Tab-separated table of C-alpha atoms (C1' of nucleotides) in Angstrom:
chain	number	residue	atom	x	y	z
O	1	MET	CA	19.393	2.498	2.207
O	2	TYR	CA	18.501	0.220	-0.716
O	3	SER	CA	17.919	0.981	-4.357
O	4	ILE	CA	16.064	-0.790	-7.181
O	5	ASP	CA	15.672	0.721	-10.647
O	6	ASN	CA	16.771	4.117	-9.331
O	7	LYS	CA	14.110	4.178	-6.630
O	8	GLN	CA	15.230	4.367	-3.023
O	9	TYR	CA	14.071	2.486	0.040
O	10	PRO	CA	15.291	3.572	3.474
O	11	CYS	CA	15.007	0.212	5.219
O	12	SER	CA	14.268	-3.453	4.708
O	13	THR	CA	10.621	-2.942	5.655
O	14	SER	CA	10.018	-0.400	2.915
O	15	LEU	CA	11.785	-2.732	0.500
O	16	THR	CA	9.317	-5.521	1.266
O	17	MET	CA	6.400	-3.134	0.921
O	18	ARG	CA	7.526	-2.208	-2.563
O	19	TYR	CA	6.890	-5.868	-3.507
O	20	ILE	CA	3.706	-6.613	-1.577
O	21	GLY	CA	2.416	-3.158	-0.621
O	22	GLY	CA	-0.519	-1.471	-2.231
O	23	LYS	CA	-4.089	-2.541	-1.875
O	24	TRP	CA	-4.085	-5.853	-3.728
O	25	LYS	CA	-0.704	-7.427	-4.325
O	26	ALA	CA	-0.617	-9.467	-1.140
O	27	VAL	CA	-4.169	-10.632	-1.795
O	28	ILE	CA	-3.318	-11.812	-5.303
O	29	LEU	CA	-0.117	-13.497	-4.167
O	30	ILE	CA	-1.833	-15.441	-1.435
O	31	HIS	CA	-4.277	-16.830	-3.963
O	32	LEU	CA	-1.352	-17.872	-6.144
O	33	ILE	CA	0.225	-20.030	-3.461
O	34	GLU	CA	-1.543	-22.671	-5.503
O	35	LYS	CA	-1.087	-22.421	-9.265
O	36	LYS	CA	-4.184	-20.983	-10.824
O	37	ARG	CA	-5.764	-20.056	-14.137
O	38	TYR	CA	-6.616	-16.459	-14.805
O	39	SER	CA	-10.339	-17.159	-14.766
O	40	GLU	CA	-10.117	-18.897	-11.390
O	41	LEU	CA	-8.172	-15.988	-9.962
O	42	ARG	CA	-10.776	-13.570	-11.263
O	43	LYS	CA	-13.583	-15.513	-9.659
O	44	GLU	CA	-11.799	-15.594	-6.310
O	45	CYS	CA	-10.952	-11.882	-6.420
O	46	LYS	CA	-14.233	-10.503	-7.684
O	47	VAL	CA	-13.729	-7.143	-5.966
O	48	ILE	CA	-10.569	-6.457	-7.965
O	49	THR	CA	-11.289	-5.071	-11.403
O	50	GLU	CA	-9.852	-6.870	-14.414
O	51	ARG	CA	-7.663	-3.936	-15.288
O	52	THR	CA	-6.136	-3.756	-11.818
O	53	LEU	CA	-5.681	-7.517	-11.621
O	54	SER	CA	-4.007	-7.574	-14.998
O	55	LEU	CA	-1.655	-4.694	-14.225
O	56	HIS	CA	-0.621	-6.200	-10.898
O	57	LEU	CA	0.055	-9.574	-12.495
O	58	LYS	CA	2.322	-7.934	-15.048
O	59	GLU	CA	4.196	-5.965	-12.411
O	60	MET	CA	4.724	-9.008	-10.229
O	61	GLU	CA	5.875	-10.985	-13.247
O	62	ALA	CA	8.402	-8.229	-13.997
O	63	ASP	CA	9.468	-8.348	-10.338
O	64	GLY	CA	10.177	-12.051	-10.689
O	65	LEU	CA	7.556	-13.087	-8.136
O	66	ILE	CA	5.283	-15.032	-10.476
O	67	THR	CA	5.379	-16.733	-13.859
O	68	ARG	CA	2.777	-16.645	-16.582
O	69	THR	CA	2.384	-19.732	-18.736
O	70	VAL	CA	0.304	-19.922	-21.915
O	71	HIS	CA	-0.890	-23.414	-22.835
O	72	THR	CA	-2.598	-22.780	-26.153
O	73	SER	CA	-1.496	-21.140	-29.363
O	74	LYS	CA	-4.889	-19.803	-30.480
O	75	PRO	CA	-7.970	-18.487	-28.692
O	76	PRO	CA	-9.556	-19.558	-26.487
O	77	LEU	CA	-6.392	-19.104	-24.456
O	78	LYS	CA	-5.452	-21.055	-21.390
O	79	VAL	CA	-3.107	-19.203	-19.105
O	80	ASP	CA	-1.967	-19.939	-15.628
O	81	TYR	CA	0.013	-18.146	-13.014
O	82	GLU	CA	2.183	-19.491	-10.239
O	83	LEU	CA	4.809	-18.326	-7.781
O	84	THR	CA	8.472	-18.510	-8.775
O	85	GLN	CA	11.069	-19.834	-6.340
O	86	PHE	CA	11.653	-16.211	-5.351
O	87	GLY	CA	7.924	-15.629	-4.952
O	88	LYS	CA	7.676	-18.669	-2.726
O	89	THR	CA	10.040	-17.079	-0.209
O	90	LEU	CA	7.180	-14.691	0.531
O	91	ILE	CA	4.804	-17.430	1.674
O	92	PRO	CA	5.631	-17.186	5.407
O	93	VAL	CA	5.127	-13.405	5.276
O	94	LEU	CA	1.834	-13.750	3.418
O	95	LYS	CA	0.581	-16.360	5.857
O	96	ALA	CA	1.489	-14.154	8.813
O	97	ILE	CA	-0.488	-11.315	7.233
O	98	ALA	CA	-3.539	-13.461	6.524
O	99	GLU	CA	-3.463	-14.982	9.985
O	100	TRP	CA	-3.254	-11.619	11.746
O	101	GLY	CA	-6.271	-10.428	9.766
O	102	LYS	CA	-8.216	-13.521	10.738
O	103	ASP	CA	-7.353	-13.310	14.428
O	104	THR	CA	-8.038	-9.596	14.507
O	105	ALA	CA	-11.435	-9.946	12.861
O	106	GLU	CA	-12.468	-12.432	15.514
O	107	ASN	CA	-11.448	-10.200	18.401
O	108	ASN	CA	-12.208	-6.670	17.290
O	109	ASP	CA	-15.660	-5.195	17.799
O	110	ARG	CA	-15.212	-2.638	15.047
O	111	ILE	CA	-14.956	-5.373	12.458
O	112	SER	CA	-18.079	-7.138	11.265
O	113	PHE	CA	-18.782	-9.956	8.861
O	114	VAL	CA	-20.995	-9.308	5.877
O	115	LYS	CA	-22.633	-11.488	3.182
K	1	MET	CA	-16.140	-10.565	3.636
K	2	TYR	CA	-15.309	-8.140	6.437
K	3	SER	CA	-16.432	-4.593	7.063
K	4	ILE	CA	-15.032	-1.666	9.078
K	5	ASP	CA	-16.594	1.786	9.037
K	6	ASN	CA	-18.681	0.849	6.003
K	7	LYS	CA	-15.669	-0.155	3.957
K	8	GLN	CA	-15.444	-3.727	2.742
K	9	TYR	CA	-12.562	-6.168	2.708
K	10	PRO	CA	-12.914	-9.451	0.815
K	11	CYS	CA	-10.479	-11.503	2.881
K	12	SER	CA	-8.290	-11.496	5.965
K	13	THR	CA	-5.265	-10.448	3.920
K	14	SER	CA	-6.917	-7.301	2.645
K	15	LEU	CA	-8.042	-6.582	6.191
K	16	THR	CA	-4.456	-6.625	7.429
K	17	MET	CA	-3.347	-4.444	4.538
K	18	ARG	CA	-5.876	-1.820	5.536
K	19	TYR	CA	-3.927	-1.477	8.825
K	20	ILE	CA	-0.346	-1.747	7.608
K	21	GLY	CA	-0.649	-1.192	3.836
K	22	GLY	CA	0.365	1.958	2.053
K	23	LYS	CA	3.897	3.094	1.598
K	24	TRP	CA	4.871	3.964	5.158
K	25	LYS	CA	2.678	2.519	7.902
K	26	ALA	CA	4.677	-0.665	8.407
K	27	VAL	CA	7.895	1.350	8.465
K	28	ILE	CA	6.590	3.693	11.142
K	29	LEU	CA	5.191	0.841	13.205
K	30	ILE	CA	8.427	-1.075	13.196
K	31	HIS	CA	10.225	1.960	14.567
K	32	LEU	CA	7.625	2.206	17.298
K	33	ILE	CA	8.293	-1.289	18.615
K	34	GLU	CA	10.308	0.755	21.079
K	35	LYS	CA	8.562	3.799	22.509
K	36	LYS	CA	9.858	6.910	20.836
K	37	ARG	CA	9.594	10.683	20.828
K	38	TYR	CA	8.307	12.411	17.748
K	39	SER	CA	11.675	13.991	17.026
K	40	GLU	CA	13.452	10.638	17.242
K	41	LEU	CA	10.963	9.100	14.870
K	42	ARG	CA	11.463	11.952	12.443
K	43	LYS	CA	15.201	11.519	12.478
K	44	GLU	CA	14.948	7.807	11.835
K	45	CYS	CA	12.430	8.267	9.033
K	46	LYS	CA	13.969	11.209	7.228
K	47	VAL	CA	12.546	10.180	3.860
K	48	ILE	CA	8.970	10.500	5.141
K	49	THR	CA	7.700	14.070	5.047
K	50	GLU	CA	6.414	15.579	8.269
K	51	ARG	CA	2.937	15.865	6.872
K	52	THR	CA	2.790	12.202	5.887
K	53	LEU	CA	4.302	11.065	9.169
K	54	SER	CA	1.841	13.151	11.134
K	55	LEU	CA	-1.178	11.957	9.178
K	56	HIS	CA	-0.178	8.317	9.507
K	57	LEU	CA	0.378	8.660	13.244
K	58	LYS	CA	-3.111	10.107	13.624
K	59	GLU	CA	-4.678	7.371	11.540
K	60	MET	CA	-2.930	4.631	13.454
K	61	GLU	CA	-3.922	6.237	16.736
K	62	ALA	CA	-7.541	6.232	15.531
K	63	ASP	CA	-7.138	2.579	14.546
K	64	GLY	CA	-6.026	1.777	18.087
K	65	LEU	CA	-2.554	0.632	17.069
K	66	ILE	CA	-0.579	3.329	18.879
K	67	THR	CA	-0.972	5.821	21.705
K	68	ARG	CA	0.191	9.416	21.805
K	69	THR	CA	1.275	10.809	25.156
K	70	VAL	CA	1.991	14.476	25.866
K	71	HIS	CA	4.333	15.125	28.776
K	72	THR	CA	4.323	18.916	28.955
K	73	SER	CA	1.580	21.492	29.188
K	74	LYS	CA	3.317	24.316	27.332
K	75	PRO	CA	5.780	24.495	24.416
K	76	PRO	CA	8.298	23.130	23.889
K	77	LEU	CA	6.186	20.006	23.836
K	78	LYS	CA	7.383	16.537	24.636
K	79	VAL	CA	5.357	13.836	22.975
K	80	ASP	CA	5.947	10.164	22.625
K	81	TYR	CA	4.342	7.365	20.729
K	82	GLU	CA	4.166	3.690	21.514
K	83	LEU	CA	2.307	0.576	20.445
K	84	THR	CA	-0.893	-0.379	22.237
K	85	GLN	CA	-1.559	-3.963	23.265
K	86	PHE	CA	-3.432	-4.343	19.995
K	87	GLY	CA	-0.549	-2.772	18.077
K	88	LYS	CA	1.847	-5.195	19.684
K	89	THR	CA	0.015	-8.135	18.139
K	90	LEU	CA	1.436	-6.904	14.828
K	91	ILE	CA	5.054	-7.314	15.895
K	92	PRO	CA	5.523	-10.832	14.485
K	93	VAL	CA	4.068	-9.708	11.151
K	94	LEU	CA	6.289	-6.613	11.072
K	95	LYS	CA	9.375	-8.630	11.889
K	96	ALA	CA	8.579	-11.121	9.143
K	97	ILE	CA	8.265	-8.240	6.690
K	98	ALA	CA	11.546	-6.625	7.759
K	99	GLU	CA	13.375	-9.925	7.696
K	100	TRP	CA	12.189	-10.816	4.211
K	101	GLY	CA	13.397	-7.436	2.966
K	102	LYS	CA	16.788	-7.979	4.556
K	103	ASP	CA	17.224	-11.494	3.190
K	104	THR	CA	16.034	-10.443	-0.235
K	105	ALA	CA	18.390	-7.483	-0.424
K	106	GLU	CA	21.307	-9.756	0.282
K	107	ASN	CA	20.405	-12.238	-2.422
K	108	ASN	CA	18.957	-10.202	-5.248
K	109	ASP	CA	21.193	-8.666	-7.877
K	110	ARG	CA	18.693	-6.009	-8.809
K	111	ILE	CA	18.913	-4.495	-5.356
K	112	SER	CA	21.906	-2.347	-4.436
K	113	PHE	CA	23.014	-0.548	-1.297
K	114	VAL	CA	23.487	3.190	-1.397
K	115	LYS	CA	24.991	5.803	0.947
A	1	DC	C1'	9.449	20.722	20.037
A	2	DA	C1'	5.822	18.953	17.696
A	3	DG	C1'	3.229	19.606	14.867
A	4	DT	C1'	-0.680	22.379	10.997
A	5	DA	C1'	-2.014	24.718	6.815
A	6	DT	C1'	-2.001	25.065	1.873
A	7	DC	C1'	-1.318	23.799	-2.436
A	8	DC	C1'	-0.227	20.433	-5.824
A	9	DT	C1'	0.589	16.175	-8.595
A	10	DC	C1'	0.370	11.872	-10.186
A	11	DA	C1'	-0.173	6.952	-9.563
A	12	DC	C1'	-3.846	3.926	-8.258
A	13	DA	C1'	-7.958	2.179	-9.074
A	14	DG	C1'	-12.881	2.092	-11.076
A	15	DA	C1'	-16.166	1.727	-15.279
A	16	DT	C1'	-17.029	0.413	-19.700
A	17	DA	C1'	-16.051	-1.215	-24.216
A	18	DC	C1'	-13.413	-3.823	-27.294
A	19	DT	C1'	-10.045	-7.936	-29.281
A	20	DG	C1'	-6.568	-11.988	-30.621
R	1	DC	C1'	-10.621	-17.308	-22.561
R	2	DA	C1'	-7.706	-13.869	-21.297
R	3	DG	C1'	-6.911	-10.086	-21.656
R	4	DT	C1'	-6.160	-4.560	-23.682
R	5	DA	C1'	-7.886	0.348	-24.563
R	6	DT	C1'	-9.641	4.552	-23.055
R	7	DC	C1'	-11.434	7.679	-20.082
R	8	DT	C1'	-12.011	9.368	-15.563
R	9	DG	C1'	-11.846	10.363	-10.547
R	10	DT	C1'	-9.995	10.167	-5.942
R	11	DG	C1'	-6.807	10.428	-2.467
R	12	DA	C1'	-2.120	9.265	-0.894
R	13	DG	C1'	1.744	11.489	-0.628
R	14	DG	C1'	5.182	15.501	-1.640
R	15	DA	C1'	6.938	20.651	-1.050
R	16	DT	C1'	6.962	24.540	1.474
R	17	DA	C1'	5.655	27.758	4.931
R	18	DC	C1'	3.758	28.714	9.261
R	19	DT	C1'	2.373	28.108	14.726
R	20	DG	C1'	1.014	26.953	19.973
DNA sequence: CAGTATCCTCACAGATACTG
DNA sequence: CAGTATCTGTGAGGATACTG
């Protein structure tokens, strides 16, 4: 049994899911394997609303998975996000997830491509 | 862009998360790497309520990840669950997730053991 | 033993508008 | 450009009691 910030996780699997679970965190993280500006990230994740994207970025920054760097002092701002050393330890997991999705899509009749 | 049952997934990562995302699915699946009776599963996943466990099992059966087998015709019932061939393709992903959680717990000061 | 049935709540996520 | 503010809805998940 593990505990972070007074929340409990019964096993190592549930611990990992607290970092990358939810609908979008893994998706955002995989896009941040390469450092990226906020606007680029938004373009690549059009289906995620700005509010959700922004909240997730803050959470993952607080979790120590990513860093946020501001390069200007006045608007227009230039901000980029990248994985921390800790965040980078997730890369093999994220790649396994992405790969399974790809392989599954190719071999499962219930899944179709659109657009 | 992928589609299943009229729901859309923008990338292979989000597709995988639709199968193993949420708070408990990966946890349940990892316990089912070995075939197990319902009561065993319940004991090992005490923190998951019966309702949630039951609903997730049904969903994952509908998704083709697990099979449910009934071995008796009258109560008391004997039921066991196991991964399908399709479900088994997830094992490497599940193990990567569990392993990351384990390694992280050992090396992160914010995470503590309890009980 | 292996679940359902109800009821409930609250975090997640969407839509839209606004700002340093 | 890179967000925040507000308002709102849905559904995942929890608590408790009951059943074939």
